Amino acid sequence: MFEIDPDIRKAKTLHADFYTDPAYFELSKEKIFARSWQFLARADDIEGVTPFVILPGMFDEPVITVKTSEWISCLSNVCTHRGKILVEEPCHADLIRCPYHGRRFLLSGKMISMPEFEDVEDFPSEADDLKMLPFAERQGFLFASLEPVDAFEAFVGDVAERFADDEYDASALRLTDRREYEIDAHWALYCENYLEGFHIPYVHKALNAVVDYGSYTTETFRFSSLQTGLGDDGKVAARYLFIFPNLMFNFYPWGISVNVVRPVSPSKTVVEFLTYVRDESLMEKGAGADLHAVELEDEAVVESVQKGIRSRFYKHGRYSPTREQGTHHFHRLIAEFMK
Ligand code: FES
Ligand SMILES: [Fe+2]
């Protein structure tokens, strides 16, 4: 079931059951999503104590980020007494007090006091502190994980080297737009469509006019892949960085569009689009213009595939060795994580 030949010329694509069988969707929660990294926000966009939910619709895991002048961390947002959510709104605080029975925690997560608990044995213990999540910051982007298979550095260190000489300066980015698209398709179908430019001439006629399809390249790394499209002028028109399993960082001359793919059910996915702009004047030009139209074209084709893979006559396909390296790499990682 989860065998994808490392040789793309011999390999068959992921079996249709992966997308259609609800049991695999359930399994993928722990096997894939709990063990990888999720994007939270940019450090510039949070202050003090900020509540977040990790993967709404899948885990709904309540967490908070804590930002002080010296450090940022990510803690569980669930009181260790009887489970009340601690922080409902972003706030500035020196400590966290549970609104239910008054348990208090330091910003480090350590529990420091609890009324009416004098006679409780073996209290407090470590289990009464708020759990601190594995957390990472890279170029001002913040990430957390539930139980990562590897450090965030291992997820992006190799591909980041590829960016070393580049002009992409993350410091001046401003969040200007945030929107969600709901798609009637399995999350992996959305991702694997993103991972190949093969469909651009067929599905995205307008985009095809500004990207030189012949020069489109895909490089794969341990847990990520990078697609690069050149413009007619021979300059990089767009870079598409995918971090397994569901994060997309799209680099355009104007800034970065971040897409977070959130599985909701085997046939429903929400994709969050976060627009971080550096230079607004460049937004109407090139591959990074009119992302909304491109998104609708992608959604239509992915929703059509969702219907197609249910067919009794479809089990899996084959890959183009020159155009589908990113999709092959993605399927290999799914197979690896699902084992
Ligand atoms: S649930 Fe937090 S103090 Fe009781
Ligand atoms: Fe597309």
Coordinates of C-alpha atoms and ligand atoms in Angstrom, one line a residue:
M1 CA 0.0 0.0 0.0
F2 CA 2.6 2.5 1.1
E3 CA 5.4 1.6 -1.3
I4 CA 6.6 4.3 -3.7
D5 CA 9.6 3.2 -5.7
P6 CA 12.5 5.7 -5.2
D7 CA 13.1 5.5 -9.0
I8 CA 10.5 7.8 -10.5
R9 CA 10.7 6.0 -13.8
K10 CA 9.5 2.8 -12.1
A11 CA 7.2 4.3 -9.5
K12 CA 3.4 4.2 -9.3
T13 CA 1.6 7.1 -7.7
L14 CA -0.1 6.8 -4.3
H15 CA -2.9 4.3 -4.2
A16 CA -6.4 5.9 -4.4
D17 CA -7.4 4.3 -1.1
F18 CA -5.1 6.7 0.7
Y19 CA -7.4 9.6 -0.3
T20 CA -10.8 7.8 0.0
D21 CA -10.5 5.5 3.0
P22 CA -11.5 7.5 6.2
A23 CA -9.2 5.1 8.2
Y24 CA -6.1 6.5 6.5
F25 CA -7.3 10.0 7.1
E26 CA -7.6 9.2 10.8
L27 CA -4.2 7.5 10.8
S28 CA -2.6 10.5 9.1
K29 CA -3.4 12.8 12.0
E30 CA -0.9 11.1 14.3
K31 CA 1.4 9.6 11.7
I32 CA 1.9 12.8 9.6
F33 CA 0.5 15.9 11.2
A34 CA 1.3 15.4 14.9
R35 CA 4.9 14.6 13.8
S36 CA 5.6 17.6 11.6
W37 CA 5.7 21.4 12.0
Q38 CA 2.9 23.9 11.9
F39 CA 3.1 27.6 11.1
L40 CA 1.7 29.9 13.8
A41 CA 2.4 33.6 12.8
R42 CA 5.2 36.1 12.3
A43 CA 6.9 37.2 15.5
D44 CA 6.1 40.8 14.5
D45 CA 2.4 40.1 14.6
I46 CA 2.2 38.8 18.1
E47 CA 2.6 40.6 21.5
G48 CA 2.5 39.2 25.0
V49 CA 0.3 36.1 25.3
T50 CA -1.6 35.1 22.2
P51 CA -3.9 32.1 21.9
F52 CA -3.7 29.9 18.8
V53 CA -5.3 26.7 17.7
I54 CA -3.1 24.1 16.0
L55 CA -4.8 22.7 12.9
P56 CA -8.4 23.8 13.5
G57 CA -10.7 21.1 12.1
M58 CA -8.1 18.4 12.7
F59 CA -6.5 18.7 16.1
D60 CA -8.1 21.8 17.4
E61 CA -5.2 21.9 19.9
P62 CA -5.3 25.0 22.0
V63 CA -1.9 26.7 22.6
I64 CA -0.5 30.1 23.4
T65 CA 2.5 31.9 22.3
V66 CA 4.3 33.9 24.9
K67 CA 6.5 36.7 23.7
T68 CA 8.7 38.6 26.2
S69 CA 11.5 41.0 25.4
E70 CA 14.0 38.1 25.6
W71 CA 12.2 35.0 24.2
I72 CA 9.2 33.5 22.5
S73 CA 7.7 30.1 23.4
C74 CA 4.7 28.1 22.8
L75 CA 2.7 26.5 25.7
S76 CA -0.5 24.4 26.1
N77 CA -3.5 26.7 26.7
V78 CA -5.3 24.1 28.8
C79 CA -5.4 24.4 32.6
T80 CA -3.8 21.3 34.2
H81 CA -6.6 21.3 36.9
R82 CA -9.9 20.5 35.1
G83 CA -9.1 21.5 31.5
K84 CA -10.4 25.0 31.1
I85 CA -9.0 27.0 28.3
L86 CA -6.8 29.6 30.0
V87 CA -6.4 32.5 27.6
E88 CA -9.2 33.4 25.2
E89 CA -7.9 36.8 23.9
P90 CA -4.4 38.2 23.2
C91 CA -3.2 40.0 26.3
H92 CA -0.2 41.3 28.2
A93 CA 0.4 39.6 31.4
D94 CA 3.1 38.7 33.9
L95 CA 1.4 35.5 34.8
I96 CA -1.5 33.4 33.7
R97 CA -4.4 32.8 36.1
C98 CA -7.1 30.2 35.2
P99 CA -10.5 31.9 35.2
Y100 CA -12.2 28.8 36.5
H101 CA -10.7 28.1 40.0
G102 CA -7.7 30.5 40.1
R103 CA -4.7 28.3 39.4
R104 CA -1.7 30.4 38.5
F105 CA 1.2 29.8 36.1
L106 CA 4.4 31.7 35.3
L107 CA 4.9 32.6 31.7
S108 CA 7.4 29.7 31.6
G109 CA 4.4 27.4 32.2
K110 CA 5.4 26.5 35.8
M111 CA 2.4 26.3 38.1
I112 CA 2.9 28.5 41.1
S113 CA -0.3 28.5 43.1
M114 CA -3.7 26.8 43.5
P115 CA -6.3 27.7 46.1
E116 CA -7.6 25.0 48.5
F117 CA -5.0 22.4 47.5
E118 CA -3.1 22.4 50.8
D119 CA -3.9 18.7 51.6
V120 CA -3.4 17.3 48.2
E121 CA -0.6 14.7 48.1
D122 CA 2.3 14.8 45.7
F123 CA 1.2 18.3 44.6
P124 CA 2.4 20.1 42.7
S125 CA 4.3 17.9 40.3
E126 CA 5.6 18.4 36.8
A127 CA 2.3 17.3 35.4
D128 CA 0.7 20.4 36.9
D129 CA 2.9 22.7 34.8
L130 CA 1.8 23.8 31.3
K131 CA 3.4 21.6 28.6
M132 CA 5.9 23.5 26.5
L133 CA 5.7 22.6 22.8
P134 CA 8.6 22.1 20.5
F135 CA 8.9 25.5 18.9
A136 CA 11.1 27.2 16.2
E137 CA 11.6 30.6 14.7
R138 CA 13.1 31.2 11.3
Q139 CA 13.4 34.6 9.7
G140 CA 10.6 35.9 12.0
F141 CA 8.3 33.0 11.1
L142 CA 7.1 30.9 14.1
F143 CA 6.4 27.2 14.0
A144 CA 5.3 24.6 16.6
S145 CA 4.9 20.9 16.6
L146 CA 3.1 18.3 18.8
E147 CA 5.6 15.5 18.6
P148 CA 8.1 16.2 15.7
V149 CA 10.0 13.3 14.1
D150 CA 12.9 15.8 13.8
A151 CA 13.9 19.3 14.7
F152 CA 12.6 22.2 12.5
E153 CA 16.1 22.8 11.4
A154 CA 16.1 19.3 9.9
F155 CA 12.9 20.1 8.0
V156 CA 14.3 23.3 6.4
G157 CA 18.0 23.5 6.9
D158 CA 19.0 21.9 3.6
V159 CA 16.6 23.9 1.5
A160 CA 17.4 27.2 3.3
E161 CA 21.0 26.9 2.1
R162 CA 19.5 27.2 -1.4
F163 CA 18.2 30.6 -0.4
A164 CA 21.4 31.8 1.2
D165 CA 22.5 34.2 -1.6
D166 CA 19.1 35.4 -2.4
E167 CA 17.5 38.7 -2.2
Y168 CA 14.6 37.6 0.0
D169 CA 14.7 39.7 3.1
A170 CA 12.0 38.8 5.5
S171 CA 12.4 41.7 7.9
A172 CA 10.2 44.2 6.1
L173 CA 7.2 42.0 5.6
R174 CA 3.7 43.2 6.6
L175 CA 0.6 41.0 6.8
T176 CA -1.9 42.7 4.5
D177 CA -4.5 40.0 3.8
R178 CA -5.7 36.7 5.3
R179 CA -8.4 34.6 3.6
E180 CA -9.6 31.0 3.6
Y181 CA -10.6 28.8 0.7
E182 CA -12.7 25.8 1.3
I183 CA -12.1 22.9 -1.1
D184 CA -14.1 19.8 -1.6
A185 CA -11.1 17.5 -1.8
H186 CA -8.6 15.6 0.2
W187 CA -5.7 17.7 1.5
A188 CA -3.0 15.6 -0.2
L189 CA -4.7 16.2 -3.6
Y190 CA -4.4 19.9 -3.1
C191 CA -0.7 19.6 -2.1
E192 CA 0.3 17.3 -4.9
N193 CA -1.3 19.7 -7.5
Y194 CA 0.8 22.5 -6.0
L195 CA 3.9 20.4 -6.3
E196 CA 4.1 20.3 -10.1
G197 CA 4.1 23.0 -12.7
F198 CA 3.2 20.4 -15.3
H199 CA -0.4 21.6 -15.3
I200 CA 0.4 25.3 -15.7
P201 CA 0.0 25.4 -19.5
Y202 CA -3.3 23.5 -19.4
V203 CA -4.9 24.9 -16.3
H204 CA -3.5 28.4 -15.8
K205 CA -3.5 30.1 -19.2
A206 CA -2.8 33.6 -17.8
L207 CA 0.0 32.5 -15.5
N208 CA 1.5 30.5 -18.3
A209 CA 1.9 33.8 -20.2
V210 CA 4.3 35.2 -17.6
V211 CA 6.2 32.1 -16.5
D212 CA 8.6 30.4 -18.8
Y213 CA 7.4 26.8 -18.5
G214 CA 10.5 25.4 -20.2
S215 CA 12.8 26.8 -17.5
Y216 CA 10.6 25.6 -14.6
T217 CA 12.6 23.5 -12.2
T218 CA 12.0 21.3 -9.1
E219 CA 14.6 20.5 -6.5
T220 CA 13.8 18.1 -3.6
F221 CA 15.3 18.0 -0.1
R222 CA 14.8 15.8 2.9
F223 CA 11.4 17.2 4.0
S224 CA 10.8 20.0 1.5
S225 CA 10.9 20.9 -2.1
L226 CA 11.5 24.0 -4.1
Q227 CA 10.1 24.9 -7.5
T228 CA 11.5 27.9 -9.4
G229 CA 9.8 29.6 -12.3
L230 CA 11.7 32.1 -14.4
G231 CA 10.0 35.0 -16.1
D232 CA 10.4 36.0 -19.8
D233 CA 13.3 38.2 -18.7
G234 CA 15.2 35.2 -17.4
K235 CA 14.8 36.4 -13.8
V236 CA 13.2 34.4 -11.0
A237 CA 9.5 35.1 -11.2
A238 CA 8.4 32.9 -8.3
R239 CA 9.8 30.4 -5.9
Y240 CA 7.5 27.8 -4.4
L241 CA 8.8 26.2 -1.2
F242 CA 6.9 23.3 0.2
I243 CA 7.5 22.0 3.7
F244 CA 6.0 18.6 4.3
P245 CA 3.2 18.0 4.9
N246 CA 1.1 21.1 4.4
L247 CA 3.1 24.4 4.3
M248 CA 3.6 26.5 1.2
F249 CA 5.9 29.6 1.1
N250 CA 5.6 31.4 -2.2
F251 CA 8.3 34.0 -2.8
Y252 CA 7.4 36.7 -5.3
P253 CA 9.1 40.0 -6.1
W254 CA 6.5 41.8 -3.9
G255 CA 6.8 39.5 -0.8
I256 CA 5.7 36.1 0.4
S257 CA 2.3 34.4 0.2
V258 CA 2.0 31.6 2.9
N259 CA -0.5 28.9 2.3
V260 CA -1.5 26.6 5.2
V261 CA -3.4 23.5 4.1
R262 CA -5.7 22.3 6.8
P263 CA -7.3 18.9 6.5
V264 CA -10.9 18.8 7.8
S265 CA -12.2 15.5 6.5
P266 CA -11.2 13.0 3.8
S267 CA -13.1 15.2 1.3
K268 CA -12.8 18.7 2.8
T269 CA -9.8 21.0 3.1
V270 CA -9.4 24.6 4.2
V271 CA -6.5 26.5 2.7
E272 CA -5.4 29.6 4.5
F273 CA -3.8 32.3 2.4
L274 CA -1.6 34.8 4.3
T275 CA -0.2 37.7 2.3
Y276 CA 3.0 39.2 3.6
V277 CA 4.0 42.2 1.5
R278 CA 7.3 43.9 1.2
D279 CA 6.7 46.1 -1.9
E280 CA 3.1 46.7 -2.8
S281 CA 4.0 48.4 -6.1
L282 CA 5.2 45.1 -7.6
M283 CA 1.9 43.2 -6.8
E284 CA 0.2 43.6 -10.1
K285 CA 3.0 42.1 -12.1
G286 CA 4.2 38.7 -13.0
A287 CA 3.6 35.3 -11.4
G288 CA 2.5 36.8 -8.1
A289 CA -0.3 38.8 -9.6
D290 CA -3.9 37.6 -9.3
L291 CA -3.3 34.6 -7.1
H292 CA -7.1 34.4 -6.5
A293 CA -7.8 33.5 -10.1
V294 CA -5.0 30.9 -10.1
E295 CA -6.4 29.5 -6.8
L296 CA -9.9 29.0 -8.3
E297 CA -8.4 27.2 -11.3
D298 CA -6.5 24.9 -9.0
E299 CA -9.5 24.2 -6.9
A300 CA -11.6 23.3 -9.9
V301 CA -9.1 20.7 -11.1
V302 CA -8.4 19.3 -7.6
E303 CA -12.1 18.9 -6.9
S304 CA -12.5 17.1 -10.2
V305 CA -9.6 14.7 -9.2
Q306 CA -11.4 14.1 -5.9
K307 CA -14.4 12.8 -7.9
G308 CA -12.1 10.8 -10.3
I309 CA -10.1 8.9 -7.7
R310 CA -13.3 7.3 -6.4
S311 CA -13.8 5.5 -9.7
R312 CA -13.5 1.7 -9.5
F313 CA -11.3 1.9 -12.6
Y314 CA -8.7 4.2 -11.0
K315 CA -6.2 2.8 -8.5
H316 CA -3.0 4.8 -9.2
G317 CA -1.0 6.3 -12.0
R318 CA 2.6 6.9 -13.1
Y319 CA 4.9 9.9 -12.9
S320 CA 6.5 12.2 -15.5
P321 CA 10.2 11.9 -14.6
T322 CA 10.8 15.5 -15.9
R323 CA 7.8 17.2 -14.5
E324 CA 6.5 15.4 -11.4
Q325 CA 9.6 15.1 -9.1
G326 CA 7.9 17.2 -6.5
T327 CA 4.8 15.0 -6.4
H328 CA 6.8 11.8 -6.3
H329 CA 8.9 13.2 -3.4
F330 CA 5.7 14.1 -1.6
H331 CA 4.2 10.7 -2.1
R332 CA 7.5 9.1 -0.8
L333 CA 7.2 11.2 2.4
I334 CA 3.6 10.2 2.9
A335 CA 4.6 6.5 2.5
E336 CA 7.5 7.0 4.9
F337 CA 5.4 8.7 7.6
M338 CA 2.4 6.4 7.3
K339 CA 4.4 3.2 7.9
Ligands
FES1 S1 -9.7 24.4 35.6 FE1 -8.2 25.8 35.9 S2 -8.2 26.1 38.1 FE2 -9.7 24.7 37.7
FE2 FE -1.9 25.3 -10.2

